PDB file of C-alpha atoms in Angstrom:
ATOM      1  CA  MET F   1      12.312  -6.871 -18.201  1.00 84.00           C
ATOM      2  CA  CYS F   2      10.327  -4.875 -20.923  1.00 89.00           C
ATOM      3  CA  ILE F   3       7.353  -3.357 -20.534  1.00 91.00           C
ATOM      4  CA  ARG F   4       5.202  -6.176 -22.271  1.00 92.00           C
ATOM      5  CA  ASP F   5       6.508  -8.555 -19.900  1.00 93.00           C
ATOM      6  CA  SER F   6       5.474  -6.190 -16.953  1.00 93.00           C
ATOM      7  CA  GLU F   7       2.275  -5.661 -18.198  1.00 94.00           C
ATOM      8  CA  GLN F   8       1.596  -9.852 -18.827  1.00 95.00           C
ATOM      9  CA  ALA F   9       3.145 -10.251 -15.241  1.00 95.00           C
ATOM     10  CA  VAL F  10       0.113  -7.810 -13.947  1.00 96.00           C
ATOM     11  CA  ARG F  11      -2.427  -9.434 -15.955  1.00 96.00           C
ATOM     12  CA  LEU F  12      -1.517 -12.854 -14.629  1.00 96.00           C
ATOM     13  CA  GLY F  13      -1.723 -11.490 -11.149  1.00 95.00           C
ATOM     14  CA  MET F  14      -5.325 -10.350 -12.048  1.00 96.00           C
ATOM     15  CA  ARG F  15      -6.482 -13.643 -13.644  1.00 97.00           C
ATOM     16  CA  ILE F  16      -5.022 -15.352 -10.453  1.00 96.00           C
ATOM     17  CA  ALA F  17      -7.049 -13.215  -8.163  1.00 96.00           C
ATOM     18  CA  ASP F  18     -10.233 -13.901 -10.414  1.00 96.00           C
ATOM     19  CA  GLU F  19      -9.705 -17.182 -10.072  1.00 96.00           C
ATOM     20  CA  GLU F  20      -9.447 -17.228  -6.250  1.00 95.00           C
ATOM     21  CA  ALA F  21     -12.345 -14.674  -6.325  1.00 95.00           C
ATOM     22  CA  ASP F  22     -14.382 -17.191  -8.396  1.00 95.00           C
ATOM     23  CA  SER F  23     -13.546 -20.245  -6.467  1.00 95.00           C
ATOM     24  CA  GLY F  24     -15.511 -18.579  -3.353  1.00 93.00           C
ATOM     25  CA  THR F  25     -12.266 -17.421  -1.490  1.00 92.00           C
ATOM     26  CA  ASP F  26     -13.188 -14.702   0.950  1.00 91.00           C
ATOM     27  CA  LEU F  27      -9.827 -13.588   2.254  1.00 92.00           C
ATOM     28  CA  VAL F  28      -6.288 -13.832   1.147  1.00 92.00           C
ATOM     29  CA  VAL F  29      -2.906 -14.203   2.824  1.00 91.00           C
ATOM     30  CA  LEU F  30      -0.379 -12.801   1.117  1.00 88.00           C
ATOM     31  CA  GLY F  31       3.406 -13.699   1.455  1.00 83.00           C
ATOM     32  CA  ASP F  32       6.481 -14.010  -0.538  1.00 81.00           C
ATOM     33  CA  LEU F  33       9.471 -16.108  -0.750  1.00 78.00           C
ATOM     34  CA  SER F  34      12.546 -14.510  -2.208  1.00 73.00           C
ATOM     35  CA  VAL F  35      16.130 -13.927  -1.928  1.00 74.00           C
ATOM     36  CA  GLY F  36      16.952 -10.267  -2.451  1.00 75.00           C
ATOM     37  CA  GLY F  37      13.482  -9.123  -3.054  1.00 82.00           C
ATOM     38  CA  THR F  38      13.836  -6.600  -0.467  1.00 85.00           C
ATOM     39  CA  THR F  39      16.318  -4.589  -2.169  1.00 89.00           C
ATOM     40  CA  ALA F  40      13.721  -4.441  -5.371  1.00 91.00           C
ATOM     41  CA  ALA F  41      10.952  -3.676  -2.773  1.00 91.00           C
ATOM     42  CA  SER F  42      13.184  -1.063  -0.962  1.00 92.00           C
ATOM     43  CA  THR F  43      13.585   0.723  -4.484  1.00 94.00           C
ATOM     44  CA  LEU F  44      10.173   0.853  -5.324  1.00 95.00           C
ATOM     45  CA  ILE F  45       9.132   2.300  -1.746  1.00 94.00           C
ATOM     46  CA  ALA F  46      11.877   4.856  -1.877  1.00 94.00           C
ATOM     47  CA  ALA F  47      11.071   5.866  -5.310  1.00 94.00           C
ATOM     48  CA  LEU F  48       7.593   6.368  -4.940  1.00 94.00           C
ATOM     49  CA  CYS F  49       7.904   7.795  -1.213  1.00 93.00           C
ATOM     50  CA  GLY F  50      10.565  10.094  -2.428  1.00 91.00           C
ATOM     51  CA  THR F  51      12.985   9.385   0.167  1.00 90.00           C
ATOM     52  CA  ASP F  52      16.894   8.762   0.227  1.00 91.00           C
ATOM     53  CA  ALA F  53      18.248   5.049  -0.084  1.00 90.00           C
ATOM     54  CA  SER F  54      19.702   5.123   3.182  1.00 89.00           C
ATOM     55  CA  VAL F  55      16.099   5.708   4.982  1.00 90.00           C
ATOM     56  CA  VAL F  56      14.514   2.412   3.563  1.00 90.00           C
ATOM     57  CA  THR F  57      17.242   0.010   3.533  1.00 87.00           C
ATOM     58  CA  GLY F  58      17.187  -2.441   6.553  1.00 83.00           C
ATOM     59  CA  ARG F  59      19.137  -5.428   7.578  1.00 78.00           C
ATOM     60  CA  GLY F  60      16.767  -8.113   5.959  1.00 69.00           C
ATOM     61  CA  GLY F  61      15.690 -11.396   8.311  1.00 61.00           C
ATOM     62  CA  ALA F  62      19.323 -12.734   7.981  1.00 65.00           C
ATOM     63  CA  GLY F  63      20.854  -9.785   9.742  1.00 68.00           C
ATOM     64  CA  ILE F  64      23.597  -8.569   7.298  1.00 78.00           C
ATOM     65  CA  ASP F  65      26.636  -6.825   8.529  1.00 83.00           C
ATOM     66  CA  ASP F  66      27.567  -3.114   7.979  1.00 86.00           C
ATOM     67  CA  LEU F  67      29.443  -3.838   5.062  1.00 90.00           C
ATOM     68  CA  ALA F  68      26.849  -5.954   3.522  1.00 87.00           C
ATOM     69  CA  TRP F  69      24.295  -2.930   4.196  1.00 88.00           C
ATOM     70  CA  MET F  70      26.287  -0.561   2.876  1.00 92.00           C
ATOM     71  CA  ARG F  71      26.665  -2.527  -0.664  1.00 91.00           C
ATOM     72  CA  LYS F  72      22.682  -2.782  -0.557  1.00 91.00           C
ATOM     73  CA  CYS F  73      22.076   0.812   0.141  1.00 92.00           C
ATOM     74  CA  ALA F  74      24.552   1.463  -2.842  1.00 94.00           C
ATOM     75  CA  ALA F  75      22.753  -1.022  -5.300  1.00 93.00           C
ATOM     76  CA  ILE F  76      19.385   0.752  -4.269  1.00 93.00           C
ATOM     77  CA  ARG F  77      20.784   4.222  -4.750  1.00 94.00           C
ATOM     78  CA  ASP F  78      21.809   3.186  -8.151  1.00 94.00           C
ATOM     79  CA  ALA F  79      18.350   1.657  -9.020  1.00 94.00           C
ATOM     80  CA  LEU F  80      16.565   4.552  -7.918  1.00 94.00           C
ATOM     81  CA  ARG F  81      18.568   6.841 -10.922  1.00 94.00           C
ATOM     82  CA  ARG F  82      16.666   4.481 -13.309  1.00 93.00           C
ATOM     83  CA  ALA F  83      13.294   4.430 -11.332  1.00 93.00           C
ATOM     84  CA  ARG F  84      12.959   8.189 -10.940  1.00 91.00           C
ATOM     85  CA  PRO F  85      12.436   9.229 -14.609  1.00 92.00           C
ATOM     86  CA  VAL F  86       9.846   6.540 -15.026  1.00 93.00           C
ATOM     87  CA  LEU F  87       7.842   7.257 -11.757  1.00 91.00           C
ATOM     88  CA  GLY F  88       4.715   8.151 -14.277  1.00 89.00           C
ATOM     89  CA  ASP F  89       4.590   4.881 -15.863  1.00 92.00           C
ATOM     90  CA  LEU F  90       3.689   2.285 -13.406  1.00 93.00           C
ATOM     91  CA  LEU F  91       4.426  -0.768 -15.596  1.00 94.00           C
ATOM     92  CA  GLU F  92       7.579   0.752 -16.786  1.00 94.00           C
ATOM     93  CA  LEU F  93       8.695   1.401 -13.230  1.00 95.00           C
ATOM     94  CA  LEU F  94       8.129  -2.530 -12.469  1.00 94.00           C
ATOM     95  CA  ALA F  95       9.782  -3.483 -15.378  1.00 94.00           C
ATOM     96  CA  THR F  96      12.922  -1.120 -14.618  1.00 93.00           C
ATOM     97  CA  VAL F  97      13.388  -2.038 -10.610  1.00 92.00           C
ATOM     98  CA  GLY F  98      10.583  -4.602  -9.887  1.00 89.00           C
ATOM     99  CA  GLY F  99      10.148  -8.049 -11.701  1.00 88.00           C
ATOM    100  CA  ALA F 100       8.015 -10.447 -12.833  1.00 92.00           C
ATOM    101  CA  ASP F 101       7.126 -11.352  -9.444  1.00 92.00           C
ATOM    102  CA  LEU F 102       6.514  -8.173  -8.082  1.00 94.00           C
ATOM    103  CA  ALA F 103       4.485  -7.181 -11.232  1.00 94.00           C
ATOM    104  CA  ALA F 104       2.149 -10.117 -10.771  1.00 95.00           C
ATOM    105  CA  THR F 105       2.029  -9.622  -6.988  1.00 94.00           C
ATOM    106  CA  THR F 106       0.890  -5.832  -7.899  1.00 95.00           C
ATOM    107  CA  GLY F 107      -1.826  -7.268 -10.265  1.00 96.00           C
ATOM    108  CA  PHE F 108      -3.311  -9.485  -7.995  1.00 96.00           C
ATOM    109  CA  LEU F 109      -3.456  -6.857  -5.359  1.00 96.00           C
ATOM    110  CA  LEU F 110      -5.021  -4.685  -7.500  1.00 95.00           C
ATOM    111  CA  GLN F 111      -7.988  -7.192  -8.770  1.00 96.00           C
ATOM    112  CA  SER F 112      -8.478  -8.338  -5.141  1.00 95.00           C
ATOM    113  CA  ALA F 113      -9.677  -4.665  -4.487  1.00 95.00           C
ATOM    114  CA  VAL F 114     -11.864  -4.812  -7.316  1.00 95.00           C
ATOM    115  CA  ARG F 115     -13.195  -8.152  -6.656  1.00 95.00           C
ATOM    116  CA  ARG F 116     -13.633  -6.901  -3.187  1.00 95.00           C
ATOM    117  CA  MET F 117     -11.703  -9.560  -1.387  1.00 95.00           C
ATOM    118  CA  PRO F 118      -9.590  -8.534   1.460  1.00 94.00           C
ATOM    119  CA  VAL F 119      -5.996  -9.367   1.770  1.00 94.00           C
ATOM    120  CA  ILE F 120      -3.919  -9.760   4.591  1.00 93.00           C
ATOM    121  CA  LEU F 121      -0.169  -8.294   3.748  1.00 91.00           C
ATOM    122  CA  ASP F 122       2.847  -9.679   4.971  1.00 86.00           C
ATOM    123  CA  GLY F 123       6.330  -8.145   5.356  1.00 83.00           C
ATOM    124  CA  MET F 124       7.934  -5.366   2.934  1.00 86.00           C
ATOM    125  CA  VAL F 125       7.603  -6.909  -0.743  1.00 89.00           C
ATOM    126  CA  GLY F 126       3.784  -7.084  -0.353  1.00 91.00           C
ATOM    127  CA  ALA F 127       3.938  -3.735   1.224  1.00 92.00           C
ATOM    128  CA  ALA F 128       5.960  -2.497  -1.901  1.00 93.00           C
ATOM    129  CA  CYS F 129       3.365  -4.075  -4.263  1.00 94.00           C
ATOM    130  CA  ALA F 130       0.864  -2.513  -2.444  1.00 95.00           C
ATOM    131  CA  LEU F 131       1.838   1.040  -2.826  1.00 95.00           C
ATOM    132  CA  VAL F 132       2.487   0.649  -6.616  1.00 95.00           C
ATOM    133  CA  ALA F 133      -1.099  -0.694  -6.591  1.00 95.00           C
ATOM    134  CA  GLN F 134      -2.582   2.147  -4.814  1.00 95.00           C
ATOM    135  CA  ARG F 135      -0.969   4.588  -7.432  1.00 92.00           C
ATOM    136  CA  ALA F 136      -3.158   2.932  -9.978  1.00 91.00           C
ATOM    137  CA  ALA F 137      -6.360   2.669  -7.423  1.00 92.00           C
ATOM    138  CA  PHE F 138      -6.210   5.128  -4.519  1.00 92.00           C
ATOM    139  CA  ARG F 139      -9.439   3.355  -2.913  1.00 93.00           C
ATOM    140  CA  ALA F 140      -7.486  -0.237  -3.233  1.00 94.00           C
ATOM    141  CA  PRO F 141      -6.175  -0.141   0.289  1.00 94.00           C
ATOM    142  CA  ASP F 142      -9.778  -0.265   2.015  1.00 94.00           C
ATOM    143  CA  TRP F 143      -9.480  -4.365   0.823  1.00 95.00           C
ATOM    144  CA  TRP F 144      -5.699  -4.858   2.391  1.00 95.00           C
ATOM    145  CA  LEU F 145      -4.822  -5.345   6.142  1.00 93.00           C
ATOM    146  CA  ALA F 146      -1.390  -4.931   7.321  1.00 91.00           C
ATOM    147  CA  GLY F 147      -0.708  -8.264   9.307  1.00 88.00           C
ATOM    148  CA  GLN F 148       2.926  -7.650  11.179  1.00 86.00           C
ATOM    149  CA  VAL F 149       5.614  -5.332  11.704  1.00 86.00           C
ATOM    150  CA  SER F 150       8.673  -6.654   9.757  1.00 81.00           C
ATOM    151  CA  GLY F 151      11.354  -4.424  11.413  1.00 79.00           C
ATOM    152  CA  GLU F 152      12.298  -3.099   7.820  1.00 85.00           C
ATOM    153  CA  PRO F 153      12.233   0.690   7.407  1.00 88.00           C
ATOM    154  CA  ALA F 154      11.008   0.679   4.095  1.00 90.00           C
ATOM    155  CA  GLN F 155       7.310  -1.238   5.231  1.00 89.00           C
ATOM    156  CA  GLY F 156       6.935   1.547   7.473  1.00 90.00           C
ATOM    157  CA  LYS F 157       7.038   3.870   5.195  1.00 92.00           C
ATOM    158  CA  ALA F 158       4.947   2.369   2.691  1.00 93.00           C
ATOM    159  CA  LEU F 159       2.157   1.364   5.484  1.00 93.00           C
ATOM    160  CA  ASP F 160       2.151   5.004   6.456  1.00 93.00           C
ATOM    161  CA  ARG F 161       1.706   6.266   2.806  1.00 92.00           C
ATOM    162  CA  MET F 162      -1.483   3.585   2.796  1.00 94.00           C
ATOM    163  CA  ALA F 163      -2.372   4.900   6.189  1.00 93.00           C
ATOM    164  CA  LEU F 164      -2.190   1.121   7.017  1.00 93.00           C
ATOM    165  CA  THR F 165      -1.691   0.302  10.727  1.00 91.00           C
ATOM    166  CA  PRO F 166      -0.340  -3.317  11.158  1.00 90.00           C
ATOM    167  CA  LEU F 167      -1.954  -5.422  13.450  1.00 90.00           C
ATOM    168  CA  LEU F 168       0.682  -7.521  15.408  1.00 85.00           C
ATOM    169  CA  ASP F 169       4.094  -6.476  16.193  1.00 83.00           C
ATOM    170  CA  HIS F 170       6.011  -9.686  17.849  1.00 76.00           C
ATOM    171  CA  GLY F 171       9.680  -8.396  16.485  1.00 72.00           C
ATOM    172  CA  LEU F 172       9.004 -11.478  13.873  1.00 70.00           C
ATOM    173  CA  VAL F 173      11.321 -11.086  10.709  1.00 68.00           C
ATOM    174  CA  VAL F 174      11.462 -14.066   9.008  1.00 68.00           C
ATOM    175  CA  GLY F 175       8.441 -12.987   6.245  1.00 66.00           C
ATOM    176  CA  GLU F 176       7.269 -15.772   4.332  1.00 71.00           C
ATOM    177  CA  GLY F 177       3.375 -14.872   5.084  1.00 73.00           C
ATOM    178  CA  THR F 178       4.565 -15.893   8.791  1.00 77.00           C
ATOM    179  CA  GLY F 179       3.253 -12.445  10.628  1.00 76.00           C
ATOM    180  CA  ALA F 180       0.098 -12.534   8.192  1.00 82.00           C
ATOM    181  CA  LEU F 181      -0.831 -16.032   9.037  1.00 80.00           C
ATOM    182  CA  LEU F 182      -0.233 -14.751  12.816  1.00 83.00           C
ATOM    183  CA  ALA F 183      -2.678 -11.975  12.276  1.00 85.00           C
ATOM    184  CA  LEU F 184      -5.041 -14.502  10.531  1.00 87.00           C
ATOM    185  CA  PRO F 185      -7.028 -15.916  13.651  1.00 87.00           C
ATOM    186  CA  LEU F 186      -7.573 -11.823  15.253  1.00 88.00           C
ATOM    187  CA  VAL F 187      -8.885 -10.999  11.867  1.00 89.00           C
ATOM    188  CA  GLN F 188     -11.367 -14.052  11.901  1.00 88.00           C
ATOM    189  CA  ALA F 189     -12.231 -13.386  15.221  1.00 90.00           C
ATOM    190  CA  ALA F 190     -13.062  -9.646  14.258  1.00 89.00           C
ATOM    191  CA  ALA F 191     -15.138 -10.655  11.527  1.00 87.00           C
ATOM    192  CA  ALA F 192     -17.158 -13.370  13.750  1.00 89.00           C
ATOM    193  CA  LEU F 193     -17.725 -10.751  16.547  1.00 89.00           C
ATOM    194  CA  ALA F 194     -19.017  -8.060  14.137  1.00 87.00           C
ATOM    195  CA  ALA F 195     -21.063 -10.525  12.600  1.00 86.00           C
ATOM    196  CA  GLU F 196     -23.101 -11.307  15.695  1.00 87.00           C
ATOM    197  CA  LEU F 197     -23.443  -7.395  16.850  1.00 84.00           C
ATOM    198  CA  PRO F 198     -26.987  -6.003  16.490  1.00 84.00           C
ATOM    199  CA  GLU F 199     -27.291  -3.284  13.872  1.00 77.00           C
ATOM    200  CA  ARG F 200     -27.750   0.097  15.100  1.00 73.00           C
ATOM    201  CA  ALA F 201     -31.122   1.782  14.603  1.00 65.00           C
ATOM    202  CA  GLY F 202     -31.070   3.991  11.313  1.00 61.00           C
ATOM    203  CA  GLU F 203     -28.001   2.418  10.524  1.00 60.00           C
ATOM    204  CA  VAL F 204     -27.266   1.642   6.503  1.00 58.00           C
ATOM    205  CA  PRO F 205     -25.672  -1.189   5.693  1.00 57.00           C
ATOM    206  CA  ALA F 206     -22.306  -0.691   3.346  1.00 56.00           C
ATOM    207  CA  ASP F 207     -23.797  -3.045   0.505  1.00 57.00           C
ATOM    208  CA  ASP F 208     -27.040  -0.710   0.371  1.00 54.00           C
ATOM    209  CA  GLU F 209     -24.710   2.709   0.452  1.00 51.00           C
ATOM    210  CA  ASP F 210     -22.392   1.162  -2.331  1.00 53.00           C
ATOM    211  CA  GLU F 211     -25.519   0.738  -4.565  1.00 52.00           C
ATOM    212  CA  GLY F 212     -26.093   4.439  -4.447  1.00 51.00           C
ATOM    213  CA  GLU F 213     -22.430   5.829  -5.712  1.00 50.00           C
ATOM    214  CA  GLU F 214     -20.069   4.577  -8.017  1.00 48.00           C
ATOM    215  CA  ARG F 215     -16.603   4.246  -6.458  1.00 48.00           C
ATOM    216  CA  GLY F 216     -13.639   4.701  -8.715  1.00 47.00           C
ATOM    217  CA  GLY F 217     -11.683   1.170  -9.707  1.00 45.00           C
ATOM    218  CA  GLU F 218     -14.434  -0.942  -7.839  1.00 45.00           C
ATOM    219  CA  GLY F 219     -16.803  -1.368 -10.775  1.00 44.00           C
ATOM    220  CA  ALA F 220     -13.836  -1.684 -13.287  1.00 47.00           C
ATOM    221  CA  THR F 221     -13.105  -4.738 -14.701  1.00 47.00           C
ATOM    222  CA  GLY F 222      -9.447  -6.646 -15.088  1.00 51.00           C
ATOM    223  CA  GLU F 223      -8.581  -4.938 -18.199  1.00 51.00           C
ATOM    224  CA  GLU F 224      -9.372  -1.254 -17.330  1.00 50.00           C
ATOM    225  CA  ALA F 225      -7.469  -2.099 -14.142  1.00 49.00           C
ATOM    226  CA  ALA F 226      -4.403  -3.200 -15.779  1.00 53.00           C
ATOM    227  CA  GLU F 227      -4.615   0.115 -18.339  1.00 53.00           C
ATOM    228  CA  ALA F 228      -4.978   2.408 -15.207  1.00 50.00           C
ATOM    229  CA  THR F 229      -0.868   0.888 -14.268  1.00 53.00           C
ATOM    230  CA  ALA F 230      -0.104   2.108 -17.582  1.00 50.00           C
TER     231      ALA F 230
END
């Protein structure tokens, strides 16, 4: 994939996030449906965290055998050789070792943070895209939650780098948004409880605090956020 295709995919993800926010969506559950997606995601995480392929290579939901694991590890190691020289350009990084789906998801997460629309992440692919997006907008993880531990070592690396703690750990490895959906009732219950609690005396609402200060990235337009990935 060329850099132009990577940029178009990122902007597409941003437009989808804008459409959701404009339609009144107040929370997004992010999942992925792919074959081999964990290999590309592991490469991105290893490159951004500066770790070796063996540290981030898991066995996936299918539970691959040792031989398949070694082949996957070798593929990630080869991809890292191409990824490391382009770490300074996130669009080129996504074009080199990511793909249109990962680039679009990255753009979606970036613009969701700009529009202050919370996202529940699920699995390693979402965590990898979130880690790329964090490089463009450091405070963007303030609008994301990690729904479920996937059991993949790369996911743990990515979430630790973003200081995100998964809400659930049920040993679920199926992915496809399942873990994030399981965490959804917990998030809804917490939001309902917070809405009913009385405000403490002297507390300043978060919205009032935000009005008095400029927060990097959040006031940017979708066009500016896309440029930040370059």
